[in-house]
Amino acid sequence: MNKATRKTIIAGNWKMNMTPSAAEAAVKETAALVAGKDGCETVLCVPFVDIHAAVAAAKGTNVKIGAQNVHFEAKGAFTGEIAADMLLECGVEYVIIGHSERRQYFGETDETVNKRTKAALAAGLKVILCLGEVLEERQAGITAEIVSMQTKLDLAGISADDMKNVIIAYEPVWAIGTGLTATPEQAEEVCAIIRGVLADLYGDTVAQATTIQYGGSMNDGNAAELLAKVNVDGGLIGGASLVPAKFAKIVDAAQA
Ligand code: PGA
């Protein structure tokens, strides 16, 4: 096991927060704080309507801009959806797919997550693919089975070559927005399980090269010990990414 074979990525997920003017200010503030911190890739995943302002504010900095979802069709009668080429043309580099809030509140399934991932990769976006168990599954002792199944279903038909543009975010649903962070040992255990599944699917080289983030109440106080784990290659951060000073401290913790 060697972290040097993969990129550490700290990504903020702003969820449904920030108007375009607030986004512009927050991206600028974040970019100023993380300037020169090249020990990790720093990404902010913003609401669709903020993309224009966020991309402009991030220009010339080391902050990359991501979106929070993408549709699987190229265009057509899909009211309210956004296509991959629309995101690309706006300067988006990353897209979150399969976030548990999408799965929980908007009927996202492993099948639609897989379709969206394929469309995003085909268009040239980098995908932050989210998966993780709910509390009942952890209590029933089936976390390994659940995350293994999600990994296989969500990546079905995706080639080893495409995996260089896939980041997995392990996000235990019980830890998201709850203040209940997984312990570093729990995060490490499940990220290692996911890496094992990637090794089965794609071989060891791809598995060792794939960034696997932890997400779920990661903050400036707990990031360092989570990121110290050999299989935890970054974080997907919700609440704490809304405050540039806190988010920048997480980026600092990833420089080691
Ligand atoms: P949180 O959200 O950091 O607010 O728990 C993480 C996420 O949903 O990606």
CSV table of C-alpha atoms and ligand atoms in Angstrom, one decimal:
chain,number,residue,atom,x,y,z
A,1,MET,CA,0.0,0.0,0.0
A,2,ASN,CA,1.4,3.3,-1.0
A,3,LYS,CA,-0.3,6.7,-1.1
A,4,ALA,CA,2.3,8.0,-3.5
A,5,THR,CA,0.6,6.1,-6.3
A,6,ARG,CA,-2.5,8.4,-6.2
A,7,LYS,CA,-3.6,12.0,-5.9
A,8,THR,CA,-5.0,13.4,-2.7
A,9,ILE,CA,-8.2,15.3,-3.5
A,10,ILE,CA,-10.0,17.6,-1.1
A,11,ALA,CA,-13.4,18.5,-2.5
A,12,GLY,CA,-16.1,20.7,-1.1
A,13,ASN,CA,-19.7,19.9,-1.7
A,14,TRP,CA,-21.7,23.1,-1.2
A,15,LYS,CA,-25.0,21.3,-1.7
A,16,MET,CA,-27.9,23.9,-2.1
A,17,ASN,CA,-26.0,26.8,-0.6
A,18,MET,CA,-24.6,30.1,-1.9
A,19,THR,CA,-26.0,32.5,-4.5
A,20,PRO,CA,-23.7,33.4,-7.4
A,21,SER,CA,-22.4,36.5,-5.6
A,22,ALA,CA,-21.8,34.6,-2.4
A,23,ALA,CA,-20.1,31.9,-4.5
A,24,GLU,CA,-17.8,34.4,-6.2
A,25,ALA,CA,-16.7,35.7,-2.8
A,26,ALA,CA,-16.2,32.3,-1.2
A,27,VAL,CA,-14.2,30.9,-4.2
A,28,LYS,CA,-11.9,33.9,-4.1
A,29,GLU,CA,-11.5,33.6,-0.3
A,30,THR,CA,-10.8,29.9,-0.6
A,31,ALA,CA,-8.4,30.3,-3.5
A,32,ALA,CA,-6.4,32.9,-1.6
A,33,LEU,CA,-6.1,30.6,1.4
A,34,VAL,CA,-5.1,27.5,-0.5
A,35,ALA,CA,-2.7,29.3,-2.9
A,36,GLY,CA,0.5,27.3,-3.3
A,37,LYS,CA,-0.9,24.3,-1.4
A,38,ASP,CA,-0.2,21.8,-4.2
A,39,GLY,CA,0.1,18.7,-2.0
A,40,CYS,CA,-3.5,18.0,-2.9
A,41,GLU,CA,-6.0,18.9,-5.6
A,42,THR,CA,-8.6,21.3,-4.3
A,43,VAL,CA,-12.1,21.3,-5.8
A,44,LEU,CA,-15.3,23.1,-5.0
A,45,CYS,CA,-18.6,21.5,-6.2
A,46,VAL,CA,-21.1,24.3,-6.5
A,47,PRO,CA,-24.8,24.6,-7.5
A,48,PHE,CA,-25.4,24.8,-11.3
A,49,VAL,CA,-26.3,28.5,-11.2
A,50,ASP,CA,-23.1,29.3,-9.4
A,51,ILE,CA,-20.8,27.7,-11.9
A,52,HIS,CA,-20.2,30.7,-14.1
A,53,ALA,CA,-19.2,32.9,-11.2
A,54,ALA,CA,-17.2,30.2,-9.5
A,55,VAL,CA,-15.2,29.3,-12.6
A,56,ALA,CA,-14.4,33.0,-13.2
A,57,ALA,CA,-13.3,33.5,-9.6
A,58,ALA,CA,-11.2,30.3,-9.7
A,59,LYS,CA,-9.4,31.3,-12.9
A,60,GLY,CA,-5.6,31.4,-12.5
A,61,THR,CA,-5.8,29.8,-9.0
A,62,ASN,CA,-5.3,26.1,-7.9
A,63,VAL,CA,-9.0,25.7,-7.1
A,64,LYS,CA,-11.0,23.5,-9.6
A,65,ILE,CA,-14.7,23.8,-10.0
A,66,GLY,CA,-17.1,20.8,-10.0
A,67,ALA,CA,-20.9,20.3,-10.3
A,68,GLN,CA,-23.1,18.2,-8.1
A,69,ASN,CA,-24.9,16.1,-10.7
A,70,VAL,CA,-25.2,15.5,-14.4
A,71,HIS,CA,-27.8,13.8,-16.6
A,72,PHE,CA,-27.0,10.7,-18.6
A,73,GLU,CA,-28.6,11.8,-21.9
A,74,ALA,CA,-26.8,14.2,-24.2
A,75,LYS,CA,-29.8,16.5,-24.7
A,76,GLY,CA,-33.6,16.4,-25.0
A,77,ALA,CA,-36.8,16.5,-23.1
A,78,PHE,CA,-35.5,16.2,-19.5
A,79,THR,CA,-36.8,19.2,-17.7
A,80,GLY,CA,-34.6,20.4,-14.9
A,81,GLU,CA,-31.6,18.3,-15.9
A,82,ILE,CA,-28.1,19.4,-17.1
A,83,ALA,CA,-26.0,17.6,-19.7
A,84,ALA,CA,-22.2,16.9,-19.5
A,85,ASP,CA,-21.3,19.1,-22.4
A,86,MET,CA,-23.1,22.0,-20.8
A,87,LEU,CA,-20.9,21.6,-17.7
A,88,LEU,CA,-17.7,21.3,-19.8
A,89,GLU,CA,-18.4,24.4,-21.8
A,90,CYS,CA,-18.8,26.3,-18.5
A,91,GLY,CA,-15.4,25.2,-17.3
A,92,VAL,CA,-16.4,22.5,-15.0
A,93,GLU,CA,-13.8,19.7,-14.5
A,94,TYR,CA,-15.4,17.5,-11.8
A,95,VAL,CA,-18.9,16.2,-11.1
A,96,ILE,CA,-20.3,14.5,-8.0
A,97,ILE,CA,-22.5,11.6,-8.9
A,98,GLY,CA,-24.6,9.3,-6.6
A,99,HIS,CA,-24.5,11.5,-3.5
A,100,SER,CA,-26.6,9.9,-0.8
A,101,GLU,CA,-29.0,12.9,-0.8
A,102,ARG,CA,-29.7,12.2,-4.5
A,103,ARG,CA,-30.2,8.6,-3.7
A,104,GLN,CA,-32.4,9.3,-0.6
A,105,TYR,CA,-34.5,12.2,-1.8
A,106,PHE,CA,-34.5,12.1,-5.6
A,107,GLY,CA,-34.8,8.4,-6.5
A,108,GLU,CA,-31.2,7.9,-7.7
A,109,THR,CA,-30.4,4.2,-8.0
A,110,ASP,CA,-27.2,2.3,-8.7
A,111,GLU,CA,-28.5,2.0,-12.3
A,112,THR,CA,-28.9,5.8,-12.8
A,113,VAL,CA,-25.6,6.4,-11.0
A,114,ASN,CA,-23.9,4.1,-13.4
A,115,LYS,CA,-25.5,5.7,-16.4
A,116,ARG,CA,-24.6,9.2,-15.3
A,117,THR,CA,-21.1,8.1,-14.6
A,118,LYS,CA,-20.7,6.7,-18.1
A,119,ALA,CA,-22.0,9.8,-19.7
A,120,ALA,CA,-19.8,12.1,-17.6
A,121,LEU,CA,-16.7,10.0,-18.4
A,122,ALA,CA,-17.5,9.8,-22.1
A,123,ALA,CA,-17.7,13.6,-22.2
A,124,GLY,CA,-14.4,14.1,-20.4
A,125,LEU,CA,-15.5,15.0,-16.9
A,126,LYS,CA,-13.9,13.6,-13.8
A,127,VAL,CA,-16.4,11.8,-11.6
A,128,ILE,CA,-16.6,11.8,-7.8
A,129,LEU,CA,-18.7,8.7,-7.3
A,130,CYS,CA,-20.4,8.6,-3.9
A,131,LEU,CA,-21.4,5.4,-2.1
A,132,GLY,CA,-21.8,4.2,1.5
A,133,GLU,CA,-24.0,2.3,3.9
A,134,VAL,CA,-26.9,3.6,5.9
A,135,LEU,CA,-27.0,3.2,9.7
A,136,GLU,CA,-29.2,0.1,9.6
A,137,GLU,CA,-26.8,-1.6,7.3
A,138,ARG,CA,-23.8,-0.8,9.5
A,139,GLN,CA,-25.7,-2.1,12.6
A,140,ALA,CA,-26.7,-5.3,10.7
A,141,GLY,CA,-23.0,-5.9,10.0
A,142,ILE,CA,-23.4,-5.7,6.2
A,143,THR,CA,-21.3,-2.6,5.4
A,144,ALA,CA,-18.7,-4.6,3.4
A,145,GLU,CA,-21.4,-6.2,1.3
A,146,ILE,CA,-23.3,-3.0,0.7
A,147,VAL,CA,-20.2,-0.9,-0.4
A,148,SER,CA,-18.9,-3.8,-2.5
A,149,MET,CA,-22.2,-4.2,-4.3
A,150,GLN,CA,-22.5,-0.4,-4.9
A,151,THR,CA,-18.9,-0.3,-6.2
A,152,LYS,CA,-19.6,-3.1,-8.7
A,153,LEU,CA,-23.0,-1.8,-9.8
A,154,ASP,CA,-22.0,1.8,-10.1
A,155,LEU,CA,-18.9,1.0,-12.1
A,156,ALA,CA,-20.5,-1.7,-14.3
A,157,GLY,CA,-19.2,-1.4,-17.9
A,158,ILE,CA,-16.6,1.3,-17.0
A,159,SER,CA,-13.2,0.5,-18.4
A,160,ALA,CA,-9.9,0.3,-16.6
A,161,ASP,CA,-8.7,3.2,-18.7
A,162,ASP,CA,-11.7,5.3,-17.6
A,163,MET,CA,-10.9,4.7,-14.0
A,164,LYS,CA,-8.1,7.4,-14.1
A,165,ASN,CA,-11.0,9.9,-14.1
A,166,VAL,CA,-13.0,8.2,-11.3
A,167,ILE,CA,-12.7,9.2,-7.7
A,168,ILE,CA,-14.6,7.2,-5.2
A,169,ALA,CA,-16.1,9.0,-2.2
A,170,TYR,CA,-16.9,6.6,0.7
A,171,GLU,CA,-19.6,8.4,2.6
A,172,PRO,CA,-21.3,6.5,5.4
A,173,VAL,CA,-24.8,8.0,5.2
A,174,TRP,CA,-25.1,8.1,9.0
A,175,ALA,CA,-22.1,10.4,9.1
A,176,ILE,CA,-23.3,13.0,6.6
A,177,GLY,CA,-24.4,16.3,8.1
A,178,THR,CA,-24.8,14.6,11.5
A,179,GLY,CA,-21.6,15.6,13.2
A,180,LEU,CA,-21.0,11.8,13.7
A,181,THR,CA,-17.7,11.2,11.9
A,182,ALA,CA,-16.6,7.7,11.1
A,183,THR,CA,-13.5,6.9,13.2
A,184,PRO,CA,-10.2,6.9,11.2
A,185,GLU,CA,-10.2,3.1,11.7
A,186,GLN,CA,-13.8,2.7,10.3
A,187,ALA,CA,-13.0,5.0,7.3
A,188,GLU,CA,-9.7,3.1,6.6
A,189,GLU,CA,-11.4,-0.3,6.9
A,190,VAL,CA,-14.1,0.5,4.3
A,191,CYS,CA,-11.9,2.5,2.0
A,192,ALA,CA,-9.6,-0.6,2.0
A,193,ILE,CA,-12.6,-2.9,1.2
A,194,ILE,CA,-13.5,-0.6,-1.8
A,195,ARG,CA,-9.9,-0.7,-3.0
A,196,GLY,CA,-10.0,-4.5,-2.8
A,197,VAL,CA,-13.1,-4.5,-5.0
A,198,LEU,CA,-11.4,-2.2,-7.5
A,199,ALA,CA,-8.4,-4.7,-7.5
A,200,ASP,CA,-10.8,-7.5,-8.3
A,201,LEU,CA,-12.5,-5.5,-11.1
A,202,TYR,CA,-9.5,-3.8,-12.6
A,203,GLY,CA,-6.3,-5.3,-11.1
A,204,ASP,CA,-3.9,-4.0,-8.6
A,205,THR,CA,-2.4,-1.1,-10.6
A,206,VAL,CA,-5.7,0.6,-11.1
A,207,ALA,CA,-6.8,-0.1,-7.5
A,208,GLN,CA,-3.6,1.5,-6.2
A,209,ALA,CA,-3.9,4.5,-8.5
A,210,THR,CA,-7.6,5.3,-7.6
A,211,THR,CA,-8.3,8.1,-5.2
A,212,ILE,CA,-10.7,7.1,-2.5
A,213,GLN,CA,-12.0,9.9,-0.4
A,214,TYR,CA,-13.8,9.8,2.9
A,215,GLY,CA,-16.9,12.0,3.5
A,216,GLY,CA,-19.2,12.6,6.4
A,217,SER,CA,-18.7,15.4,8.9
A,218,MET,CA,-15.0,15.8,8.0
A,219,ASN,CA,-13.8,19.1,9.4
A,220,ASP,CA,-10.8,21.1,10.3
A,221,GLY,CA,-10.6,19.2,13.7
A,222,ASN,CA,-10.7,15.6,12.4
A,223,ALA,CA,-9.3,15.8,8.9
A,224,ALA,CA,-5.6,15.2,9.8
A,225,GLU,CA,-6.2,11.8,11.5
A,226,LEU,CA,-8.6,10.6,8.8
A,227,LEU,CA,-6.2,11.7,6.0
A,228,ALA,CA,-3.3,9.9,7.8
A,229,LYS,CA,-4.9,6.6,7.0
A,230,VAL,CA,-3.2,4.8,4.1
A,231,ASN,CA,-6.4,4.2,2.1
A,232,VAL,CA,-8.0,7.6,2.8
A,233,ASP,CA,-6.9,9.7,-0.1
A,234,GLY,CA,-8.8,12.9,0.5
A,235,GLY,CA,-12.2,14.1,1.6
A,236,LEU,CA,-15.6,15.2,0.3
A,237,ILE,CA,-16.7,17.9,2.6
A,238,GLY,CA,-20.1,19.4,3.0
A,239,GLY,CA,-20.8,21.8,5.9
A,240,ALA,CA,-17.1,22.7,6.6
A,241,SER,CA,-16.6,23.6,2.9
A,242,LEU,CA,-19.0,26.6,3.2
A,243,VAL,CA,-16.5,28.4,5.5
A,244,PRO,CA,-13.3,29.1,3.5
A,245,ALA,CA,-11.1,29.3,6.6
A,246,LYS,CA,-12.3,25.8,7.8
A,247,PHE,CA,-12.0,24.3,4.4
A,248,ALA,CA,-8.5,25.7,3.9
A,249,LYS,CA,-7.5,24.0,7.1
A,250,ILE,CA,-8.6,20.7,5.7
A,251,VAL,CA,-6.5,21.4,2.6
A,252,ASP,CA,-3.6,22.2,4.9
A,253,ALA,CA,-4.1,18.8,6.7
A,254,ALA,CA,-3.8,17.2,3.3
A,255,GLN,CA,-0.4,18.7,2.5
A,256,ALA,CA,1.5,16.2,4.6
B,1,PGA,P1,-20.9,16.9,5.6
B,1,PGA,O1,-21.4,16.4,4.1
B,1,PGA,O2,-19.4,17.1,5.5
B,1,PGA,O3,-21.7,18.1,5.9
B,1,PGA,O4,-21.2,15.7,6.5
B,1,PGA,C1,-20.5,15.5,3.4
B,1,PGA,C2,-21.2,15.2,2.1
B,1,PGA,O5,-22.4,15.1,2.0
B,1,PGA,O6,-20.5,15.1,1.1
